Amino acid sequence: MDTSADAKLETVVRLTEGAASHVRSMLTEQPENAGKSLRVYVEDGGCSGLQYGLTFDEKREKDLTVEDFGITVLVDPFSANYLQGTVIDFSENLTGGGFKISNPNARQSCGCGNSFEA
């Protein structure tokens, strides 16, 4: 592992214990994702210009990696530029539940919480 890249990611994105627990449950319930890690990324789209994405994936050469509560998180260098200081939580509320992304770099966010303007 490249420790300089890993150290940089620690300040890019963090999972709360609740988010890590939900990801662990998803990995258990979806055997096709066994051995994969959680990828957090940013792409063009959404109401505000950029949108977040979460998927299970394998590590790529230039990915930054970190482990939170036993879950490995991958972030590509492009996305890392937009995710600095981001915290991902999970809410089990019946309305508005799901992953919650708190990004201090977002100047404006959509009401759905899935897209933002940097």
PDB file of C-alpha atoms in Angstrom, residues 41-86:
ATOM      1  CA  TYR A  41     -16.973   8.800  -6.529  1.00  0.00           C
ATOM      2  CA  VAL A  42     -18.108  12.053  -8.099  1.00  0.00           C
ATOM      3  CA  GLU A  43     -19.380  12.386 -11.664  1.00  0.00           C
ATOM      4  CA  ASP A  44     -21.058  14.989 -13.849  1.00  0.00           C
ATOM      5  CA  GLY A  45     -24.828  15.074 -13.470  1.00  0.00           C
ATOM      6  CA  GLY A  46     -27.614  15.748 -11.029  1.00  0.00           C
ATOM      7  CA  CYS A  47     -29.520  18.969 -10.385  1.00  0.00           C
ATOM      8  CA  SER A  48     -26.475  20.895  -9.187  1.00  0.00           C
ATOM      9  CA  GLY A  49     -23.843  19.809 -11.740  1.00  0.00           C
ATOM     10  CA  LEU A  50     -22.046  16.991  -9.901  1.00  0.00           C
ATOM     11  CA  GLN A  51     -23.429  13.895  -8.240  1.00  0.00           C
ATOM     12  CA  TYR A  52     -22.174  11.330  -5.766  1.00  0.00           C
ATOM     13  CA  GLY A  53     -21.942   7.635  -6.465  1.00  0.00           C
ATOM     14  CA  LEU A  54     -21.371   4.607  -4.260  1.00  0.00           C
ATOM     15  CA  THR A  55     -20.667   1.148  -5.632  1.00  0.00           C
ATOM     16  CA  PHE A  56     -18.768  -2.009  -4.811  1.00  0.00           C
ATOM     17  CA  ASP A  57     -15.608  -2.316  -6.867  1.00  0.00           C
ATOM     18  CA  GLU A  58     -12.057  -3.607  -7.005  1.00  0.00           C
ATOM     19  CA  LYS A  59      -9.045  -1.407  -6.343  1.00  0.00           C
ATOM     20  CA  ARG A  60      -7.516   0.349  -9.343  1.00  0.00           C
ATOM     21  CA  GLU A  61      -3.907   1.453  -9.702  1.00  0.00           C
ATOM     22  CA  LYS A  62      -4.244   5.117  -8.705  1.00  0.00           C
ATOM     23  CA  ASP A  63      -7.021   4.729  -6.107  1.00  0.00           C
ATOM     24  CA  LEU A  64      -6.634   6.162  -2.653  1.00  0.00           C
ATOM     25  CA  THR A  65      -7.704   3.696   0.037  1.00  0.00           C
ATOM     26  CA  VAL A  66      -8.628   3.881   3.689  1.00  0.00           C
ATOM     27  CA  GLU A  67     -10.260   1.505   6.141  1.00  0.00           C
ATOM     28  CA  ASP A  68     -13.000   2.687   8.494  1.00  0.00           C
ATOM     29  CA  PHE A  69     -14.559   0.264  10.972  1.00  0.00           C
ATOM     30  CA  GLY A  70     -13.312  -2.685   8.904  1.00  0.00           C
ATOM     31  CA  ILE A  71     -14.630  -1.384   5.556  1.00  0.00           C
ATOM     32  CA  THR A  72     -12.173  -0.485   2.797  1.00  0.00           C
ATOM     33  CA  VAL A  73     -13.099   2.714   0.947  1.00  0.00           C
ATOM     34  CA  LEU A  74     -11.722   3.527  -2.526  1.00  0.00           C
ATOM     35  CA  VAL A  75     -11.608   7.007  -4.084  1.00  0.00           C
ATOM     36  CA  ASP A  76     -10.152   7.876  -7.491  1.00  0.00           C
ATOM     37  CA  PRO A  77      -7.911  10.973  -7.745  1.00  0.00           C
ATOM     38  CA  PHE A  78     -10.525  13.012  -9.694  1.00  0.00           C
ATOM     39  CA  SER A  79     -13.195  12.435  -7.049  1.00  0.00           C
ATOM     40  CA  ALA A  80     -10.745  13.080  -4.207  1.00  0.00           C
ATOM     41  CA  ASN A  81     -10.495  16.702  -5.368  1.00  0.00           C
ATOM     42  CA  TYR A  82     -14.201  17.194  -4.593  1.00  0.00           C
ATOM     43  CA  LEU A  83     -14.524  14.968  -1.525  1.00  0.00           C
ATOM     44  CA  GLN A  84     -11.900  16.464   0.822  1.00  0.00           C
ATOM     45  CA  GLY A  85     -13.274  16.253   4.389  1.00  0.00           C
ATOM     46  CA  THR A  86     -16.446  14.358   3.430  1.00  0.00           C
TER      47      THR A  86
END
